[in-house]
Amino acid sequence: MPFKQNNKMKFYFSRILIFFLFLIFIQCKKKEEIISIKPVETGNSIAYAKNISIYKYQGYSIVKVTNPWPDANKNFTYILKQKNGIVPDSLKKYNTIPVPLRSVVVTSTTNIPFLEMLGVENLLVGFPHTDYVSSEKTRALIDKNLVKNIGQNEKLNVEQLIDLNPSLIVTFAVGNSNPTLENLEKSGLKILIQADWMEQTPLGKAEWIKLYGSLFGKEKEANNQFNTIVKNYKKSLELVANKKPISTVLYGAMYQDQWYVARGNSWVAQFIKDAKGKYLWADVTGTASLSLSFENVFEKAQTGDFWIASTPCKTLLDFEKTNPHYKEFHAFKSKNVYSFDSKVGATGGTIFYELAPCSPDLVLQDYIKIFHPDLLPNYKFTFVEKLN
């Protein structure tokens, strides 16, 4: 009998021991998961951009894209997983993208300079409507047929993209219905919706280089590039710190029967404000373009000092031919008409649209040179041209 009781006691205690060991194992697993999601860097690494957040953890990063298009009804979360990285179960519901990327397709010319700044342009395998690309580096790759033309943004060539099988397609959307992108995802391709075009501050647009730093394992290089841009931008702000915005500024031109001007919270308006120009529509809230009649614009801007015209024309004569009433503006009569749209690449792409978002420091210097030429006597325009 004592022997049987002894065995029962041993069995009882062994069960208790197993139970406690199981509890310890569970606790250790919980601690292990807590350790695995402990940030390598503290908080969001984005300082200026409003539509992206990047949180870096041990073995992976979380990228959140908000406000991806006007009146968007959803946001996006992506997990950038490094090799051998462990992603917590709670995050596995989100799209996971293995990084660093081996190849990429982008669909906006504004993305290409970021690739070049990080030295990974050779990993670009596809782009829609390649004639829009002006950069000499990437044009050389296109000419060698290393970057395929994959159709147009509104109608990407799905079959060709499946054949290319890029590690990731970085694209954008303009509305809540995107059947082409849905078809690409159903085909097993990885998609990342970016929203750099929705940013309305100069430094906010440029900070999207950090996304590409995370995608290609070039975080340090991306931070260095962006910090240089910020430093140069702030130096330019210091140049005009004591200047008062006296010169009035007219913006835009007629398109068909409407004149589109930038609203007061827009990217354009911010540059004019930072360069100490007095933008005539600065008090109009919002970021989208404001559609006006010629009469409305003429009444407000007839005596404006400077005209930032959205036109490919290089001379005042050619500009006047598009609308003979332009010559009635004071800025036209005084030959103070400038355009950021007139410089084009080898195949017709507008250089400003491609490079300006990643070079806000140079755009600001162009504006300062227009309004306060005495502050930059030896500076030559980067993007803007004065209509002769």
GROMACS .gro file of C-alpha atoms in nm:
model
  388
    1MET     CA    1   0.000   0.000   0.000
    2PRO     CA    2   0.269   0.259   0.086
    3PHE     CA    3   0.435   0.174  -0.245
    4LYS     CA    4   0.112   0.243  -0.438
    5GLN     CA    5   0.056   0.571  -0.250
    6ASN     CA    6   0.412   0.671  -0.330
    7ASN     CA    7   0.352   0.615  -0.699
    8LYS     CA    8   0.030   0.813  -0.685
    9MET     CA    9   0.207   1.103  -0.515
   10LYS     CA   10   0.486   1.095  -0.773
   11PHE     CA   11   0.229   1.092  -1.052
   12TYR     CA   12   0.039   1.379  -0.890
   13PHE     CA   13   0.350   1.594  -0.845
   14SER     CA   14   0.472   1.516  -1.196
   15ARG     CA   15   0.138   1.643  -1.333
   16ILE     CA   16   0.174   1.961  -1.129
   17LEU     CA   17   0.534   2.000  -1.248
   18ILE     CA   18   0.430   1.958  -1.612
   19PHE     CA   19   0.153   2.215  -1.562
   20PHE     CA   20   0.392   2.473  -1.414
   21LEU     CA   21   0.649   2.405  -1.685
   22PHE     CA   22   0.375   2.467  -1.941
   23LEU     CA   23   0.287   2.799  -1.774
   24ILE     CA   24   0.652   2.901  -1.772
   25PHE     CA   25   0.677   2.808  -2.142
   26ILE     CA   26   0.372   3.020  -2.226
   27GLN     CA   27   0.511   3.316  -2.033
   28CYS     CA   28   0.845   3.280  -2.206
   29LYS     CA   29   0.672   3.274  -2.544
   30LYS     CA   30   0.482   3.590  -2.451
   31LYS     CA   31   0.803   3.758  -2.342
   32GLU     CA   32   0.970   3.640  -2.660
   33GLU     CA   33   0.691   3.796  -2.868
   34ILE     CA   34   0.716   4.120  -2.669
   35ILE     CA   35   1.091   4.125  -2.730
   36SER     CA   36   1.039   4.053  -3.101
   37ILE     CA   37   0.817   4.360  -3.145
   38LYS     CA   38   1.034   4.590  -2.941
   39PRO     CA   39   1.125   4.886  -3.167
   40VAL     CA   40   1.482   4.921  -3.286
   41GLU     CA   41   1.403   5.291  -3.336
   42THR     CA   42   1.164   5.489  -3.120
   43GLY     CA   43   0.832   5.576  -3.282
   44ASN     CA   44   0.751   5.693  -3.631
   45SER     CA   45   1.060   5.784  -3.836
   46ILE     CA   46   0.860   6.032  -4.049
   47ALA     CA   47   0.877   6.398  -3.949
   48TYR     CA   48   0.717   6.606  -4.228
   49ALA     CA   49   0.502   6.381  -4.449
   50LYS     CA   50   0.138   6.345  -4.343
   51ASN     CA   51   0.035   6.040  -4.543
   52ILE     CA   52   0.297   5.785  -4.441
   53SER     CA   53   0.431   5.641  -4.114
   54ILE     CA   54   0.723   5.399  -4.081
   55TYR     CA   55   0.793   5.203  -3.762
   56LYS     CA   56   1.107   4.991  -3.757
   57TYR     CA   57   1.124   4.674  -3.546
   58GLN     CA   58   1.368   4.388  -3.511
   59GLY     CA   59   1.340   4.196  -3.839
   60TYR     CA   60   1.058   4.394  -3.997
   61SER     CA   61   0.902   4.740  -4.045
   62ILE     CA   62   0.542   4.858  -4.042
   63VAL     CA   63   0.447   5.107  -4.315
   64LYS     CA   64   0.113   5.285  -4.288
   65VAL     CA   65  -0.022   5.484  -4.583
   66THR     CA   66  -0.314   5.718  -4.511
   67ASN     CA   67  -0.520   5.950  -4.731
   68PRO     CA   68  -0.399   5.769  -5.047
   69TRP     CA   69  -0.633   5.966  -5.277
   70PRO     CA   70  -0.898   6.240  -5.239
   71ASP     CA   71  -1.192   6.124  -5.026
   72ALA     CA   72  -1.035   5.781  -4.978
   73ASN     CA   73  -1.247   5.536  -4.780
   74LYS     CA   74  -0.955   5.322  -4.664
   75ASN     CA   75  -0.593   5.328  -4.555
   76PHE     CA   76  -0.318   5.070  -4.607
   77THR     CA   77  -0.074   4.888  -4.380
   78TYR     CA   78   0.224   4.693  -4.512
   79ILE     CA   79   0.475   4.474  -4.332
   80LEU     CA   80   0.827   4.488  -4.476
   81LYS     CA   81   0.982   4.160  -4.364
   82GLN     CA   82   1.356   4.110  -4.364
   83LYS     CA   83   1.512   3.769  -4.424
   84ASN     CA   84   1.466   3.550  -4.112
   85GLY     CA   85   1.257   3.824  -3.952
   86ILE     CA   86   0.974   3.707  -3.724
   87VAL     CA   87   0.642   3.888  -3.772
   88PRO     CA   88   0.394   3.863  -3.481
   89ASP     CA   89   0.070   3.677  -3.553
   90SER     CA   90  -0.127   3.997  -3.490
   91LEU     CA   91   0.032   4.157  -3.801
   92LYS     CA   92  -0.004   3.865  -4.042
   93LYS     CA   93  -0.341   3.993  -4.163
   94TYR     CA   94  -0.158   4.274  -4.347
   95ASN     CA   95   0.022   4.245  -4.680
   96THR     CA   96   0.377   4.124  -4.619
   97ILE     CA   97   0.654   4.234  -4.854
   98PRO     CA   98   0.996   4.060  -4.837
   99VAL     CA   99   1.279   4.316  -4.830
  100PRO     CA  100   1.520   4.422  -4.959
  101LEU     CA  101   1.351   4.412  -5.299
  102ARG     CA  102   1.520   4.231  -5.586
  103SER     CA  103   1.321   4.418  -5.854
  104VAL     CA  104   1.053   4.685  -5.868
  105VAL     CA  105   0.798   4.851  -6.094
  106VAL     CA  106   0.699   5.212  -6.019
  107THR     CA  107   0.429   5.408  -6.200
  108SER     CA  108   0.509   5.773  -6.131
  109THR     CA  109   0.808   5.970  -6.259
  110THR     CA  110   0.839   6.124  -5.910
  111ASN     CA  111   0.951   5.782  -5.779
  112ILE     CA  112   1.243   5.743  -6.019
  113PRO     CA  113   1.469   6.010  -5.863
  114PHE     CA  114   1.437   5.833  -5.527
  115LEU     CA  115   1.566   5.511  -5.685
  116GLU     CA  116   1.857   5.699  -5.839
  117MET     CA  117   1.940   5.884  -5.516
  118LEU     CA  118   1.970   5.545  -5.344
  119GLY     CA  119   2.164   5.385  -5.631
  120VAL     CA  120   1.904   5.115  -5.706
  121GLU     CA  121   1.770   5.237  -6.042
  122ASN     CA  122   1.908   4.919  -6.202
  123LEU     CA  123   1.642   4.721  -6.010
  124LEU     CA  124   1.363   4.903  -6.197
  125VAL     CA  125   1.215   4.658  -6.451
  126GLY     CA  126   0.897   4.832  -6.566
  127PHE     CA  127   0.733   5.173  -6.601
  128PRO     CA  128   0.413   5.293  -6.776
  129HIS     CA  129   0.462   5.526  -7.073
  130THR     CA  130   0.841   5.540  -7.056
  131ASP     CA  131   0.855   5.857  -7.271
  132TYR     CA  132   0.761   6.053  -6.961
  133VAL     CA  133   1.095   5.964  -6.799
  134SER     CA  134   1.357   6.239  -6.844
  135SER     CA  135   1.641   6.123  -6.619
  136GLU     CA  136   1.949   6.033  -6.823
  137LYS     CA  137   2.039   5.737  -6.597
  138THR     CA  138   1.700   5.573  -6.624
  139ARG     CA  139   1.659   5.667  -6.991
  140ALA     CA  140   1.980   5.474  -7.061
  141LEU     CA  141   1.822   5.166  -6.900
  142ILE     CA  142   1.505   5.217  -7.104
  143ASP     CA  143   1.706   5.249  -7.425
  144LYS     CA  144   1.877   4.916  -7.345
  145ASN     CA  145   1.531   4.759  -7.300
  146LEU     CA  146   1.609   4.684  -6.934
  147VAL     CA  147   1.300   4.881  -6.827
  148LYS     CA  148   0.985   4.764  -7.007
  149ASN     CA  149   0.699   4.990  -7.108
  150ILE     CA  150   0.401   4.843  -6.919
  151GLY     CA  151   0.120   5.049  -7.071
  152GLN     CA  152  -0.045   5.346  -6.901
  153ASN     CA  153  -0.132   5.424  -6.540
  154GLU     CA  154  -0.504   5.388  -6.605
  155LYS     CA  155  -0.456   5.061  -6.795
  156LEU     CA  156  -0.146   4.871  -6.690
  157ASN     CA  157  -0.052   4.566  -6.899
  158VAL     CA  158  -0.139   4.288  -6.655
  159GLU     CA  159   0.000   4.003  -6.866
  160GLN     CA  160   0.333   4.180  -6.910
  161LEU     CA  161   0.357   4.251  -6.538
  162ILE     CA  162   0.290   3.885  -6.461
  163ASP     CA  163   0.576   3.791  -6.698
  164LEU     CA  164   0.809   4.046  -6.535
  165ASN     CA  165   0.710   3.918  -6.190
  166PRO     CA  166   0.866   4.211  -5.997
  167SER     CA  167   0.920   4.184  -5.622
  168LEU     CA  168   0.685   4.480  -5.583
  169ILE     CA  169   0.473   4.722  -5.783
  170VAL     CA  170   0.469   5.068  -5.622
  171THR     CA  171   0.177   5.258  -5.767
  172PHE     CA  172  -0.096   5.507  -5.684
  173ALA     CA  173  -0.472   5.527  -5.719
  174VAL     CA  174  -0.705   5.821  -5.777
  175GLY     CA  175  -1.032   5.673  -5.652
  176ASN     CA  176  -1.194   5.401  -5.444
  177SER     CA  177  -1.241   5.164  -5.741
  178ASN     CA  178  -0.919   5.015  -5.884
  179PRO     CA  179  -1.003   4.699  -6.084
  180THR     CA  180  -0.661   4.683  -6.254
  181LEU     CA  181  -0.479   4.679  -5.922
  182GLU     CA  182  -0.722   4.421  -5.786
  183ASN     CA  183  -0.651   4.197  -6.087
  184LEU     CA  184  -0.277   4.230  -6.030
  185GLU     CA  185  -0.315   4.125  -5.667
  186LYS     CA  186  -0.534   3.831  -5.766
  187SER     CA  187  -0.253   3.726  -6.000
  188GLY     CA  188  -0.022   3.697  -5.699
  189LEU     CA  189   0.174   4.019  -5.751
  190LYS     CA  190   0.269   4.240  -5.457
  191ILE     CA  191   0.121   4.592  -5.467
  192LEU     CA  192   0.204   4.894  -5.252
  193ILE     CA  193  -0.017   5.202  -5.283
  194GLN     CA  194   0.182   5.519  -5.217
  195ALA     CA  195   0.049   5.871  -5.164
  196ASP     CA  196   0.340   6.107  -5.212
  197TRP     CA  197   0.134   6.304  -5.464
  198MET     CA  198  -0.118   6.385  -5.190
  199GLU     CA  199   0.141   6.562  -4.975
  200GLN     CA  200   0.105   6.940  -4.979
  201THR     CA  201   0.430   7.052  -4.817
  202PRO     CA  202   0.766   7.062  -4.999
  203LEU     CA  203   0.953   6.862  -4.735
  204GLY     CA  204   0.659   6.624  -4.693
  205LYS     CA  205   0.682   6.512  -5.055
  206ALA     CA  206   1.060   6.471  -5.038
  207GLU     CA  207   1.044   6.261  -4.721
  208TRP     CA  208   0.890   5.973  -4.916
  209ILE     CA  209   1.247   5.876  -5.003
  210LYS     CA  210   1.240   5.701  -4.664
  211LEU     CA  211   0.986   5.451  -4.799
  212TYR     CA  212   1.233   5.349  -5.070
  213GLY     CA  213   1.509   5.335  -4.812
  214SER     CA  214   1.301   5.079  -4.620
  215LEU     CA  215   1.213   4.882  -4.933
  216PHE     CA  216   1.573   4.844  -5.048
  217GLY     CA  217   1.755   4.821  -4.714
  218LYS     CA  218   1.893   5.171  -4.764
  219GLU     CA  219   1.750   5.345  -4.457
  220LYS     CA  220   2.076   5.516  -4.366
  221GLU     CA  221   2.131   5.648  -4.718
  222ALA     CA  222   1.770   5.771  -4.740
  223ASN     CA  223   1.799   5.954  -4.408
  224ASN     CA  224   2.125   6.117  -4.516
  225GLN     CA  225   1.976   6.232  -4.846
  226PHE     CA  226   1.667   6.373  -4.679
  227ASN     CA  227   1.862   6.545  -4.402
  228THR     CA  228   2.068   6.724  -4.668
  229ILE     CA  229   1.750   6.843  -4.840
  230VAL     CA  230   1.610   6.973  -4.510
  231LYS     CA  231   1.937   7.149  -4.428
  232ASN     CA  232   1.949   7.321  -4.768
  233TYR     CA  233   1.581   7.416  -4.750
  234LYS     CA  234   1.626   7.577  -4.410
  235LYS     CA  235   1.932   7.768  -4.533
  236SER     CA  236   1.720   7.912  -4.814
  237LEU     CA  237   1.451   8.011  -4.564
  238GLU     CA  238   1.715   8.199  -4.366
  239LEU     CA  239   1.803   8.399  -4.679
  240VAL     CA  240   1.456   8.555  -4.691
  241ALA     CA  241   1.390   8.561  -4.316
  242ASN     CA  242   1.402   8.941  -4.303
  243LYS     CA  243   1.218   9.000  -4.630
  244LYS     CA  244   0.855   9.108  -4.640
  245PRO     CA  245   0.619   8.954  -4.899
  246ILE     CA  246   0.553   9.266  -5.106
  247SER     CA  247   0.551   9.139  -5.466
  248THR     CA  248   0.212   9.000  -5.569
  249VAL     CA  249   0.207   8.669  -5.755
  250LEU     CA  250  -0.034   8.539  -6.017
  251TYR     CA  251  -0.042   8.166  -6.092
  252GLY     CA  252  -0.168   7.942  -6.375
  253ALA     CA  253  -0.312   7.997  -6.723
  254MET     CA  254  -0.622   7.920  -6.925
  255TYR     CA  255  -0.699   7.557  -7.003
  256GLN     CA  256  -0.984   7.537  -7.253
  257ASP     CA  257  -1.235   7.780  -7.099
  258GLN     CA  258  -1.117   7.766  -6.736
  259TRP     CA  259  -0.825   7.908  -6.539
  260TYR     CA  260  -0.693   7.677  -6.269
  261VAL     CA  261  -0.513   7.837  -5.976
  262ALA     CA  262  -0.351   7.670  -5.677
  263ARG     CA  263  -0.536   7.709  -5.348
  264GLY     CA  264  -0.376   7.858  -5.039
  265ASN     CA  265  -0.285   7.527  -4.868
  266SER     CA  266  -0.126   7.373  -5.175
  267TRP     CA  267   0.232   7.276  -5.254
  268VAL     CA  268   0.269   7.571  -5.493
  269ALA     CA  269   0.130   7.823  -5.245
  270GLN     CA  270   0.372   7.698  -4.978
  271PHE     CA  271   0.673   7.759  -5.203
  272ILE     CA  272   0.556   8.111  -5.285
  273LYS     CA  273   0.497   8.183  -4.916
  274ASP     CA  274   0.837   8.042  -4.812
  275ALA     CA  275   1.010   8.251  -5.083
  276LYS     CA  276   0.835   8.560  -4.944
  277GLY     CA  277   0.607   8.623  -5.237
  278LYS     CA  278   0.251   8.754  -5.186
  279TYR     CA  279   0.032   8.491  -5.351
  280LEU     CA  280  -0.298   8.639  -5.463
  281TRP     CA  281  -0.500   8.327  -5.370
  282ALA     CA  282  -0.326   8.253  -5.040
  283ASP     CA  283  -0.651   8.308  -4.849
  284VAL     CA  284  -0.842   8.039  -5.042
  285THR     CA  285  -0.842   7.732  -4.820
  286GLY     CA  286  -0.788   7.384  -4.957
  287THR     CA  287  -0.530   7.203  -5.168
  288ALA     CA  288  -0.705   7.118  -5.494
  289SER     CA  289  -0.699   7.356  -5.790
  290LEU     CA  290  -0.959   7.631  -5.802
  291SER     CA  291  -1.142   7.669  -6.133
  292LEU     CA  292  -1.209   8.031  -6.232
  293SER     CA  293  -1.317   8.228  -6.537
  294PHE     CA  294  -1.074   8.459  -6.713
  295GLU     CA  295  -1.272   8.758  -6.592
  296ASN     CA  296  -1.242   8.650  -6.228
  297VAL     CA  297  -0.865   8.613  -6.258
  298PHE     CA  298  -0.815   8.934  -6.452
  299GLU     CA  299  -1.010   9.137  -6.200
  300LYS     CA  300  -0.794   9.010  -5.914
  301ALA     CA  301  -0.454   8.975  -6.081
  302GLN     CA  302  -0.439   9.239  -6.355
  303THR     CA  303  -0.179   9.439  -6.158
  304GLY     CA  304   0.014   9.139  -6.023
  305ASP     CA  305   0.394   9.179  -6.019
  306PHE     CA  306   0.494   8.823  -6.113
  307TRP     CA  307   0.322   8.551  -6.313
  308ILE     CA  308   0.405   8.182  -6.257
  309ALA     CA  309   0.243   8.048  -6.574
  310SER     CA  310   0.161   7.683  -6.632
  311THR     CA  311   0.269   7.670  -6.995
  312PRO     CA  312   0.530   7.492  -7.210
  313CYS     CA  313   0.588   7.818  -7.402
  314LYS     CA  314   0.937   7.965  -7.391
  315THR     CA  315   0.861   8.314  -7.525
  316LEU     CA  316   0.606   8.583  -7.449
  317LEU     CA  317   0.508   8.589  -7.814
  318ASP     CA  318   0.421   8.219  -7.816
  319PHE     CA  319   0.240   8.259  -7.486
  320GLU     CA  320   0.034   8.548  -7.623
  321LYS     CA  321  -0.068   8.335  -7.920
  322THR     CA  322  -0.243   8.092  -7.683
  323ASN     CA  323  -0.459   8.378  -7.554
  324PRO     CA  324  -0.427   8.739  -7.682
  325HIS     CA  325  -0.576   8.873  -7.358
  326TYR     CA  326  -0.264   8.771  -7.164
  327LYS     CA  327  -0.088   9.086  -7.282
  328GLU     CA  328  -0.328   9.294  -7.070
  329PHE     CA  329  -0.169   9.173  -6.746
  330HIS     CA  330   0.091   9.397  -6.583
  331ALA     CA  331   0.325   9.100  -6.526
  332PHE     CA  332   0.319   9.030  -6.901
  333LYS     CA  333   0.383   9.394  -6.993
  334SER     CA  334   0.675   9.411  -6.748
  335LYS     CA  335   0.812   9.079  -6.878
  336ASN     CA  336   0.789   8.903  -6.544
  337VAL     CA  337   0.634   8.577  -6.665
  338TYR     CA  338   0.800   8.247  -6.561
  339SER     CA  339   0.723   7.883  -6.629
  340PHE     CA  340   0.826   7.560  -6.455
  341ASP     CA  341   0.673   7.357  -6.740
  342SER     CA  342   0.897   7.456  -7.029
  343LYS     CA  343   1.204   7.238  -6.963
  344VAL     CA  344   1.158   6.888  -7.107
  345GLY     CA  345   1.365   6.572  -7.134
  346ALA     CA  346   1.484   6.391  -7.446
  347THR     CA  347   1.148   6.225  -7.507
  348GLY     CA  348   0.922   6.512  -7.400
  349GLY     CA  349   0.876   6.448  -7.027
  350THR     CA  350   0.852   6.762  -6.811
  351ILE     CA  351   1.164   6.774  -6.594
  352PHE     CA  352   0.997   6.975  -6.316
  353TYR     CA  353   0.725   6.716  -6.255
  354GLU     CA  354   0.983   6.440  -6.228
  355LEU     CA  355   1.253   6.604  -6.015
  356ALA     CA  356   1.086   6.883  -5.817
  357PRO     CA  357   0.923   6.666  -5.547
  358CYS     CA  358   1.263   6.525  -5.445
  359SER     CA  359   1.439   6.864  -5.482
  360PRO     CA  360   1.228   7.116  -5.287
  361ASP     CA  361   1.542   7.303  -5.181
  362LEU     CA  362   1.620   7.381  -5.547
  363VAL     CA  363   1.259   7.475  -5.624
  364LEU     CA  364   1.261   7.719  -5.333
  365GLN     CA  365   1.584   7.875  -5.459
  366ASP     CA  366   1.423   7.920  -5.801
  367TYR     CA  367   1.133   8.107  -5.640
  368ILE     CA  368   1.368   8.320  -5.430
  369LYS     CA  369   1.567   8.407  -5.743
  370ILE     CA  370   1.242   8.524  -5.906
  371PHE     CA  371   1.117   8.741  -5.619
  372HIS     CA  372   1.449   8.848  -5.463
  373PRO     CA  373   1.722   8.815  -5.730
  374ASP     CA  374   1.966   9.023  -5.523
  375LEU     CA  375   1.985   8.744  -5.263
  376LEU     CA  376   2.113   8.487  -5.515
  377PRO     CA  377   2.317   8.692  -5.764
  378ASN     CA  378   2.518   8.397  -5.901
  379TYR     CA  379   2.243   8.136  -5.890
  380LYS     CA  380   2.110   7.992  -6.218
  381PHE     CA  381   1.758   7.858  -6.235
  382THR     CA  382   1.723   7.482  -6.196
  383PHE     CA  383   1.366   7.427  -6.316
  384VAL     CA  384   1.204   7.760  -6.399
  385GLU     CA  385   1.257   7.962  -6.716
  386LYS     CA  386   1.172   8.326  -6.777
  387LEU     CA  387   0.965   8.376  -7.092
  388ASN     CA  388   1.175   8.594  -7.327
   0.00000   0.00000   0.00000
